Amino acid sequence: MFLTRFIGRAFLAAAAKSESSAATAAAASMATSRHNPLEEFFEKDRGPDDQKPVYGRSWKASELRLKSWDDLNKLWYVLLKEKNMLMTQRQMLHAQNLKFPNPERVPKVRKSMCRIKQVLTERAIEEPDPRRSAEMKRMINAL
């Protein structure tokens, strides 16, 4: 009987120890993987060995006309986030008297944003219901 109590206690102690170590490991991984939303305003650091990334072109209006209203709104906010990141990076580098490494990206983002507004406005004008058209125009002007 003494032996079963001893083995039972040892087993429970080992189980509790493994649970507590698993809990601390999970808490540590949560602390290290916690995402700071302000990091989205800065481009990821690249090492000196990394090649200069190739950035795409701006969206064409003909491509944007094929997308749905929701897709265009999502793309608008992705581009807005990209524009804010570029402007933050440019301002930070300007404060340090450093050169902005890729100034050609800013006009591409602005053109794409203007074209999204153009396509959404075209859709609002073509809308036969005047109330819905006015609502769409208000939403577009709020962008």
Short mmCIF file of N, CA and C in Angstrom, two decimals:
data_model
loop_
_atom_site.label_atom_id
_atom_site.label_comp_id
_atom_site.label_asym_id
_atom_site.label_seq_id
_atom_site.Cartn_x
_atom_site.Cartn_y
_atom_site.Cartn_z
N MET A 1 0.81 -1.18 0.00
CA MET A 1 0.00 0.00 0.00
C MET A 1 0.87 1.27 0.00
N PHE A 2 1.93 1.24 0.82
CA PHE A 2 2.84 2.38 0.86
C PHE A 2 3.47 2.60 -0.51
N LEU A 3 3.80 1.50 -1.16
CA LEU A 3 4.42 1.58 -2.47
C LEU A 3 3.47 2.19 -3.51
N THR A 4 2.21 1.84 -3.50
CA THR A 4 1.25 2.40 -4.45
C THR A 4 1.02 3.88 -4.18
N ARG A 5 0.99 4.28 -2.91
CA ARG A 5 0.86 5.71 -2.61
C ARG A 5 2.07 6.48 -3.11
N PHE A 6 3.24 5.93 -2.87
CA PHE A 6 4.47 6.59 -3.27
C PHE A 6 4.53 6.73 -4.80
N ILE A 7 4.21 5.65 -5.51
CA ILE A 7 4.22 5.68 -6.98
C ILE A 7 3.15 6.64 -7.49
N GLY A 8 1.99 6.62 -6.88
CA GLY A 8 0.90 7.52 -7.29
C GLY A 8 1.27 8.98 -7.11
N ARG A 9 1.90 9.29 -5.95
CA ARG A 9 2.32 10.67 -5.70
C ARG A 9 3.42 11.10 -6.67
N ALA A 10 4.35 10.19 -6.92
CA ALA A 10 5.44 10.51 -7.85
C ALA A 10 4.88 10.74 -9.26
N PHE A 11 3.91 9.91 -9.63
CA PHE A 11 3.29 10.05 -10.94
C PHE A 11 2.53 11.37 -11.05
N LEU A 12 1.75 11.71 -10.00
CA LEU A 12 1.01 12.98 -10.02
C LEU A 12 1.94 14.18 -10.02
N ALA A 13 3.04 14.09 -9.27
CA ALA A 13 4.00 15.19 -9.24
C ALA A 13 4.64 15.37 -10.62
N ALA A 14 4.96 14.26 -11.28
CA ALA A 14 5.56 14.35 -12.61
C ALA A 14 4.57 14.92 -13.61
N ALA A 15 3.31 14.52 -13.50
CA ALA A 15 2.28 15.04 -14.40
C ALA A 15 2.07 16.53 -14.18
N ALA A 16 2.04 16.95 -12.92
CA ALA A 16 1.86 18.37 -12.61
C ALA A 16 3.05 19.18 -13.11
N LYS A 17 4.25 18.59 -12.95
CA LYS A 17 5.45 19.29 -13.40
C LYS A 17 5.43 19.44 -14.92
N SER A 18 5.01 18.39 -15.64
CA SER A 18 4.97 18.48 -17.10
C SER A 18 3.91 19.46 -17.57
N GLU A 19 2.76 19.52 -16.85
CA GLU A 19 1.71 20.49 -17.20
C GLU A 19 2.19 21.91 -16.97
N SER A 20 2.89 22.14 -15.84
CA SER A 20 3.36 23.49 -15.56
C SER A 20 4.44 23.90 -16.54
N SER A 21 5.32 22.93 -16.94
CA SER A 21 6.35 23.28 -17.92
C SER A 21 5.73 23.54 -19.29
N ALA A 22 4.67 22.79 -19.62
CA ALA A 22 3.98 23.03 -20.89
C ALA A 22 3.29 24.40 -20.87
N ALA A 23 2.71 24.76 -19.72
CA ALA A 23 2.05 26.06 -19.60
C ALA A 23 3.06 27.19 -19.71
N THR A 24 4.22 27.05 -19.07
CA THR A 24 5.22 28.11 -19.17
C THR A 24 5.80 28.19 -20.57
N ALA A 25 5.95 27.04 -21.24
CA ALA A 25 6.43 27.06 -22.63
C ALA A 25 5.42 27.74 -23.54
N ALA A 26 4.14 27.48 -23.33
CA ALA A 26 3.10 28.11 -24.13
C ALA A 26 3.07 29.61 -23.88
N ALA A 27 3.23 30.02 -22.61
CA ALA A 27 3.24 31.44 -22.29
C ALA A 27 4.46 32.12 -22.90
N ALA A 28 5.60 31.43 -22.89
CA ALA A 28 6.80 32.00 -23.48
C ALA A 28 6.65 32.15 -24.99
N SER A 29 6.04 31.14 -25.62
CA SER A 29 5.85 31.25 -27.07
C SER A 29 4.85 32.34 -27.42
N MET A 30 3.84 32.54 -26.58
CA MET A 30 2.88 33.63 -26.80
C MET A 30 3.57 34.98 -26.65
N ALA A 31 4.48 35.10 -25.68
CA ALA A 31 5.17 36.36 -25.46
C ALA A 31 6.10 36.68 -26.62
N THR A 32 6.77 35.66 -27.17
CA THR A 32 7.69 35.93 -28.26
C THR A 32 6.96 36.12 -29.58
N SER A 33 5.80 35.47 -29.76
CA SER A 33 5.10 35.60 -31.03
C SER A 33 4.06 36.71 -31.02
N ARG A 34 3.96 37.45 -29.94
CA ARG A 34 3.00 38.54 -29.86
C ARG A 34 3.35 39.57 -30.92
N HIS A 35 2.36 39.99 -31.68
CA HIS A 35 2.55 40.87 -32.83
C HIS A 35 2.24 42.30 -32.43
N ASN A 36 3.19 43.17 -32.67
CA ASN A 36 2.99 44.59 -32.43
C ASN A 36 2.41 45.22 -33.68
N PRO A 37 1.22 45.79 -33.62
CA PRO A 37 0.61 46.34 -34.84
C PRO A 37 1.40 47.49 -35.45
N LEU A 38 2.21 48.17 -34.68
CA LEU A 38 3.00 49.27 -35.23
C LEU A 38 4.12 48.78 -36.15
N GLU A 39 4.46 47.49 -36.06
CA GLU A 39 5.48 46.95 -36.94
C GLU A 39 5.03 46.94 -38.39
N GLU A 40 3.72 47.03 -38.62
CA GLU A 40 3.21 47.03 -39.99
C GLU A 40 3.55 48.33 -40.72
N PHE A 41 3.97 49.37 -39.99
CA PHE A 41 4.33 50.63 -40.61
C PHE A 41 5.79 50.67 -41.04
N PHE A 42 6.51 49.58 -40.81
CA PHE A 42 7.92 49.52 -41.19
C PHE A 42 8.16 48.30 -42.05
N GLU A 43 9.00 48.47 -43.04
CA GLU A 43 9.33 47.36 -43.91
C GLU A 43 10.24 46.40 -43.15
N LYS A 44 10.14 45.13 -43.47
CA LYS A 44 10.96 44.12 -42.81
C LYS A 44 12.42 44.39 -43.12
N ASP A 45 13.26 44.22 -42.10
CA ASP A 45 14.69 44.42 -42.30
C ASP A 45 15.26 43.32 -43.18
N ARG A 46 16.12 43.73 -44.08
CA ARG A 46 16.79 42.77 -44.96
C ARG A 46 18.27 42.78 -44.62
N GLY A 47 18.88 41.64 -44.74
CA GLY A 47 20.31 41.53 -44.50
C GLY A 47 21.09 42.06 -45.69
N PRO A 48 22.40 42.24 -45.51
CA PRO A 48 23.20 42.76 -46.62
C PRO A 48 23.31 41.77 -47.78
N ASP A 49 23.08 40.47 -47.50
CA ASP A 49 23.18 39.46 -48.55
C ASP A 49 21.92 39.39 -49.40
N ASP A 50 20.82 39.91 -48.89
CA ASP A 50 19.55 39.84 -49.61
C ASP A 50 19.59 40.73 -50.85
N GLN A 51 18.95 40.23 -51.91
CA GLN A 51 18.86 41.01 -53.13
C GLN A 51 17.80 42.09 -52.95
N LYS A 52 17.93 43.14 -53.74
CA LYS A 52 16.92 44.18 -53.70
C LYS A 52 15.63 43.61 -54.30
N PRO A 53 14.52 43.67 -53.56
CA PRO A 53 13.28 43.08 -54.07
C PRO A 53 12.74 43.86 -55.27
N VAL A 54 12.07 43.13 -56.13
CA VAL A 54 11.46 43.73 -57.30
C VAL A 54 10.00 44.02 -56.96
N TYR A 55 9.59 45.26 -57.14
CA TYR A 55 8.23 45.66 -56.81
C TYR A 55 7.41 45.72 -58.09
N GLY A 56 6.14 45.42 -57.97
CA GLY A 56 5.25 45.35 -59.12
C GLY A 56 4.83 46.71 -59.63
N ARG A 57 3.95 46.66 -60.60
CA ARG A 57 3.43 47.88 -61.22
C ARG A 57 2.13 48.27 -60.53
N SER A 58 1.62 49.42 -60.91
CA SER A 58 0.33 49.85 -60.36
C SER A 58 -0.79 49.08 -61.06
N TRP A 59 -1.95 49.05 -60.41
CA TRP A 59 -3.11 48.35 -60.99
C TRP A 59 -3.67 49.17 -62.14
N LYS A 60 -4.10 48.48 -63.19
CA LYS A 60 -4.76 49.15 -64.31
C LYS A 60 -6.25 49.21 -64.02
N ALA A 61 -6.90 50.23 -64.55
CA ALA A 61 -8.35 50.38 -64.33
C ALA A 61 -9.12 49.21 -64.95
N SER A 62 -8.64 48.70 -66.08
CA SER A 62 -9.33 47.56 -66.71
C SER A 62 -9.28 46.32 -65.82
N GLU A 63 -8.19 46.13 -65.09
CA GLU A 63 -8.10 45.01 -64.16
C GLU A 63 -9.02 45.22 -62.96
N LEU A 64 -9.09 46.46 -62.51
CA LEU A 64 -9.91 46.75 -61.34
C LEU A 64 -11.40 46.63 -61.64
N ARG A 65 -11.79 46.89 -62.89
CA ARG A 65 -13.21 46.77 -63.26
C ARG A 65 -13.72 45.34 -63.15
N LEU A 66 -12.82 44.38 -63.19
CA LEU A 66 -13.20 42.97 -63.10
C LEU A 66 -13.42 42.52 -61.66
N LYS A 67 -13.01 43.33 -60.71
CA LYS A 67 -13.11 42.95 -59.30
C LYS A 67 -14.43 43.38 -58.70
N SER A 68 -14.82 42.69 -57.63
CA SER A 68 -16.08 43.03 -56.94
C SER A 68 -15.88 44.25 -56.05
N TRP A 69 -17.00 44.77 -55.56
CA TRP A 69 -16.98 45.94 -54.67
C TRP A 69 -16.17 45.63 -53.42
N ASP A 70 -16.40 44.44 -52.84
CA ASP A 70 -15.68 44.06 -51.62
C ASP A 70 -14.19 43.90 -51.87
N ASP A 71 -13.83 43.30 -52.99
CA ASP A 71 -12.41 43.13 -53.32
C ASP A 71 -11.72 44.48 -53.50
N LEU A 72 -12.43 45.42 -54.11
CA LEU A 72 -11.85 46.76 -54.30
C LEU A 72 -11.67 47.47 -52.96
N ASN A 73 -12.63 47.30 -52.06
CA ASN A 73 -12.48 47.91 -50.73
C ASN A 73 -11.31 47.29 -49.97
N LYS A 74 -11.17 45.97 -50.05
CA LYS A 74 -10.04 45.31 -49.38
C LYS A 74 -8.73 45.78 -49.98
N LEU A 75 -8.67 45.86 -51.31
CA LEU A 75 -7.45 46.31 -51.99
C LEU A 75 -7.14 47.76 -51.62
N TRP A 76 -8.18 48.58 -51.47
CA TRP A 76 -7.98 49.98 -51.06
C TRP A 76 -7.25 50.04 -49.72
N TYR A 77 -7.70 49.23 -48.76
CA TYR A 77 -7.09 49.28 -47.43
C TYR A 77 -5.70 48.65 -47.41
N VAL A 78 -5.44 47.69 -48.28
CA VAL A 78 -4.09 47.15 -48.41
C VAL A 78 -3.17 48.23 -48.96
N LEU A 79 -3.63 48.94 -49.97
CA LEU A 79 -2.82 50.03 -50.55
C LEU A 79 -2.64 51.18 -49.57
N LEU A 80 -3.68 51.47 -48.79
CA LEU A 80 -3.56 52.52 -47.78
C LEU A 80 -2.51 52.16 -46.73
N LYS A 81 -2.50 50.91 -46.34
CA LYS A 81 -1.51 50.43 -45.38
C LYS A 81 -0.10 50.52 -45.98
N GLU A 82 0.03 50.14 -47.23
CA GLU A 82 1.32 50.23 -47.93
C GLU A 82 1.77 51.69 -48.04
N LYS A 83 0.85 52.58 -48.37
CA LYS A 83 1.19 54.01 -48.48
C LYS A 83 1.64 54.55 -47.13
N ASN A 84 0.93 54.19 -46.06
CA ASN A 84 1.33 54.65 -44.73
C ASN A 84 2.70 54.10 -44.34
N MET A 85 2.97 52.85 -44.69
CA MET A 85 4.27 52.27 -44.39
C MET A 85 5.38 52.99 -45.14
N LEU A 86 5.13 53.29 -46.43
CA LEU A 86 6.14 54.00 -47.22
C LEU A 86 6.38 55.42 -46.70
N MET A 87 5.29 56.10 -46.35
CA MET A 87 5.44 57.47 -45.85
C MET A 87 6.15 57.49 -44.49
N THR A 88 5.86 56.52 -43.65
CA THR A 88 6.54 56.42 -42.36
C THR A 88 8.02 56.17 -42.56
N GLN A 89 8.32 55.26 -43.46
CA GLN A 89 9.72 54.94 -43.74
C GLN A 89 10.45 56.15 -44.33
N ARG A 90 9.79 56.84 -45.25
CA ARG A 90 10.41 58.02 -45.86
C ARG A 90 10.66 59.11 -44.83
N GLN A 91 9.69 59.34 -43.95
CA GLN A 91 9.85 60.38 -42.92
C GLN A 91 10.95 60.01 -41.93
N MET A 92 11.01 58.73 -41.56
CA MET A 92 12.03 58.28 -40.63
C MET A 92 13.43 58.43 -41.23
N LEU A 93 13.57 58.06 -42.49
CA LEU A 93 14.87 58.19 -43.16
C LEU A 93 15.24 59.65 -43.38
N HIS A 94 14.24 60.48 -43.67
CA HIS A 94 14.49 61.91 -43.86
C HIS A 94 14.99 62.54 -42.55
N ALA A 95 14.43 62.12 -41.43
CA ALA A 95 14.85 62.64 -40.13
C ALA A 95 16.30 62.25 -39.82
N GLN A 96 16.74 61.13 -40.37
CA GLN A 96 18.11 60.67 -40.15
C GLN A 96 19.06 61.10 -41.27
N ASN A 97 18.57 61.97 -42.15
CA ASN A 97 19.34 62.45 -43.31
C ASN A 97 19.83 61.30 -44.18
N LEU A 98 18.96 60.32 -44.36
CA LEU A 98 19.26 59.19 -45.24
C LEU A 98 18.35 59.24 -46.46
N LYS A 99 18.80 58.58 -47.52
CA LYS A 99 18.05 58.57 -48.77
C LYS A 99 16.96 57.51 -48.71
N PHE A 100 15.77 57.85 -49.20
CA PHE A 100 14.68 56.89 -49.29
C PHE A 100 15.03 55.92 -50.41
N PRO A 101 15.10 54.60 -50.12
CA PRO A 101 15.67 53.66 -51.09
C PRO A 101 14.81 53.40 -52.33
N ASN A 102 13.51 53.52 -52.25
CA ASN A 102 12.66 53.17 -53.39
C ASN A 102 11.52 54.17 -53.55
N PRO A 103 11.83 55.38 -54.01
CA PRO A 103 10.78 56.39 -54.14
C PRO A 103 9.78 56.10 -55.25
N GLU A 104 10.10 55.17 -56.16
CA GLU A 104 9.18 54.87 -57.27
C GLU A 104 7.95 54.11 -56.81
N ARG A 105 7.95 53.59 -55.60
CA ARG A 105 6.79 52.83 -55.11
C ARG A 105 5.63 53.74 -54.73
N VAL A 106 5.91 54.93 -54.25
CA VAL A 106 4.85 55.84 -53.79
C VAL A 106 3.90 56.22 -54.93
N PRO A 107 4.39 56.64 -56.10
CA PRO A 107 3.45 56.97 -57.18
C PRO A 107 2.63 55.77 -57.66
N LYS A 108 3.22 54.58 -57.62
CA LYS A 108 2.47 53.39 -58.03
C LYS A 108 1.28 53.16 -57.11
N VAL A 109 1.52 53.32 -55.82
CA VAL A 109 0.44 53.11 -54.85
C VAL A 109 -0.63 54.19 -55.02
N ARG A 110 -0.20 55.45 -55.20
CA ARG A 110 -1.17 56.54 -55.38
C ARG A 110 -2.01 56.36 -56.64
N LYS A 111 -1.36 55.95 -57.74
CA LYS A 111 -2.10 55.73 -58.98
C LYS A 111 -3.14 54.63 -58.80
N SER A 112 -2.73 53.55 -58.14
CA SER A 112 -3.67 52.45 -57.92
C SER A 112 -4.85 52.90 -57.08
N MET A 113 -4.60 53.70 -56.06
CA MET A 113 -5.68 54.19 -55.20
C MET A 113 -6.62 55.11 -55.99
N CYS A 114 -6.07 55.96 -56.82
CA CYS A 114 -6.91 56.84 -57.65
C CYS A 114 -7.74 56.03 -58.64
N ARG A 115 -7.16 55.00 -59.20
CA ARG A 115 -7.90 54.18 -60.15
C ARG A 115 -9.02 53.39 -59.47
N ILE A 116 -8.79 52.96 -58.24
CA ILE A 116 -9.86 52.27 -57.50
C ILE A 116 -11.02 53.23 -57.28
N LYS A 117 -10.71 54.46 -56.88
CA LYS A 117 -11.78 55.45 -56.69
C LYS A 117 -12.52 55.72 -58.00
N GLN A 118 -11.76 55.77 -59.09
CA GLN A 118 -12.38 56.01 -60.40
C GLN A 118 -13.35 54.88 -60.75
N VAL A 119 -12.93 53.64 -60.57
CA VAL A 119 -13.79 52.49 -60.90
C VAL A 119 -15.02 52.47 -60.01
N LEU A 120 -14.84 52.73 -58.72
CA LEU A 120 -15.99 52.75 -57.81
C LEU A 120 -16.96 53.88 -58.15
N THR A 121 -16.43 55.03 -58.55
CA THR A 121 -17.28 56.15 -58.95
C THR A 121 -18.06 55.81 -60.22
N GLU A 122 -17.40 55.16 -61.17
CA GLU A 122 -18.10 54.73 -62.39
C GLU A 122 -19.27 53.82 -62.04
N ARG A 123 -19.03 52.90 -61.11
CA ARG A 123 -20.11 51.99 -60.71
C ARG A 123 -21.24 52.73 -60.01
N ALA A 124 -20.89 53.73 -59.21
CA ALA A 124 -21.92 54.51 -58.51
C ALA A 124 -22.75 55.32 -59.49
N ILE A 125 -22.13 55.87 -60.52
CA ILE A 125 -22.86 56.66 -61.52
C ILE A 125 -23.78 55.77 -62.34
N GLU A 126 -23.33 54.54 -62.64
CA GLU A 126 -24.14 53.62 -63.45
C GLU A 126 -25.28 53.00 -62.66
N GLU A 127 -25.27 53.14 -61.35
CA GLU A 127 -26.32 52.54 -60.52
C GLU A 127 -27.67 53.18 -60.83
N PRO A 128 -28.70 52.38 -61.19
CA PRO A 128 -30.00 52.96 -61.56
C PRO A 128 -30.78 53.52 -60.36
N ASP A 129 -30.58 52.94 -59.18
CA ASP A 129 -31.30 53.41 -58.00
C ASP A 129 -30.60 54.66 -57.45
N PRO A 130 -31.29 55.83 -57.41
CA PRO A 130 -30.62 57.06 -56.97
C PRO A 130 -30.20 57.02 -55.49
N ARG A 131 -30.97 56.34 -54.65
CA ARG A 131 -30.59 56.26 -53.24
C ARG A 131 -29.31 55.44 -53.06
N ARG A 132 -29.28 54.32 -53.74
CA ARG A 132 -28.09 53.46 -53.65
C ARG A 132 -26.88 54.17 -54.26
N SER A 133 -27.11 54.89 -55.35
CA SER A 133 -26.02 55.64 -55.98
C SER A 133 -25.47 56.69 -55.03
N ALA A 134 -26.36 57.42 -54.36
CA ALA A 134 -25.91 58.44 -53.41
C ALA A 134 -25.16 57.81 -52.24
N GLU A 135 -25.64 56.66 -51.78
CA GLU A 135 -24.96 55.96 -50.68
C GLU A 135 -23.56 55.49 -51.12
N MET A 136 -23.47 54.98 -52.34
CA MET A 136 -22.18 54.54 -52.86
C MET A 136 -21.20 55.72 -52.99
N LYS A 137 -21.72 56.86 -53.45
CA LYS A 137 -20.86 58.03 -53.59
C LYS A 137 -20.37 58.53 -52.24
N ARG A 138 -21.25 58.47 -51.23
CA ARG A 138 -20.81 58.86 -49.88
C ARG A 138 -19.71 57.92 -49.38
N MET A 139 -19.86 56.64 -49.63
CA MET A 139 -18.83 55.68 -49.22
C MET A 139 -17.51 55.94 -49.95
N ILE A 140 -17.60 56.25 -51.22
CA ILE A 140 -16.39 56.51 -52.01
C ILE A 140 -15.70 57.77 -51.51
N ASN A 141 -16.48 58.81 -51.22
CA ASN A 141 -15.88 60.05 -50.74
C ASN A 141 -15.27 59.89 -49.36
N ALA A 142 -15.75 58.91 -48.60
CA ALA A 142 -15.18 58.67 -47.27
C ALA A 142 -13.84 57.95 -47.35
N LEU A 143 -13.54 57.33 -48.50
CA LEU A 143 -12.25 56.64 -48.65
C LEU A 143 -11.11 57.61 -48.67
#
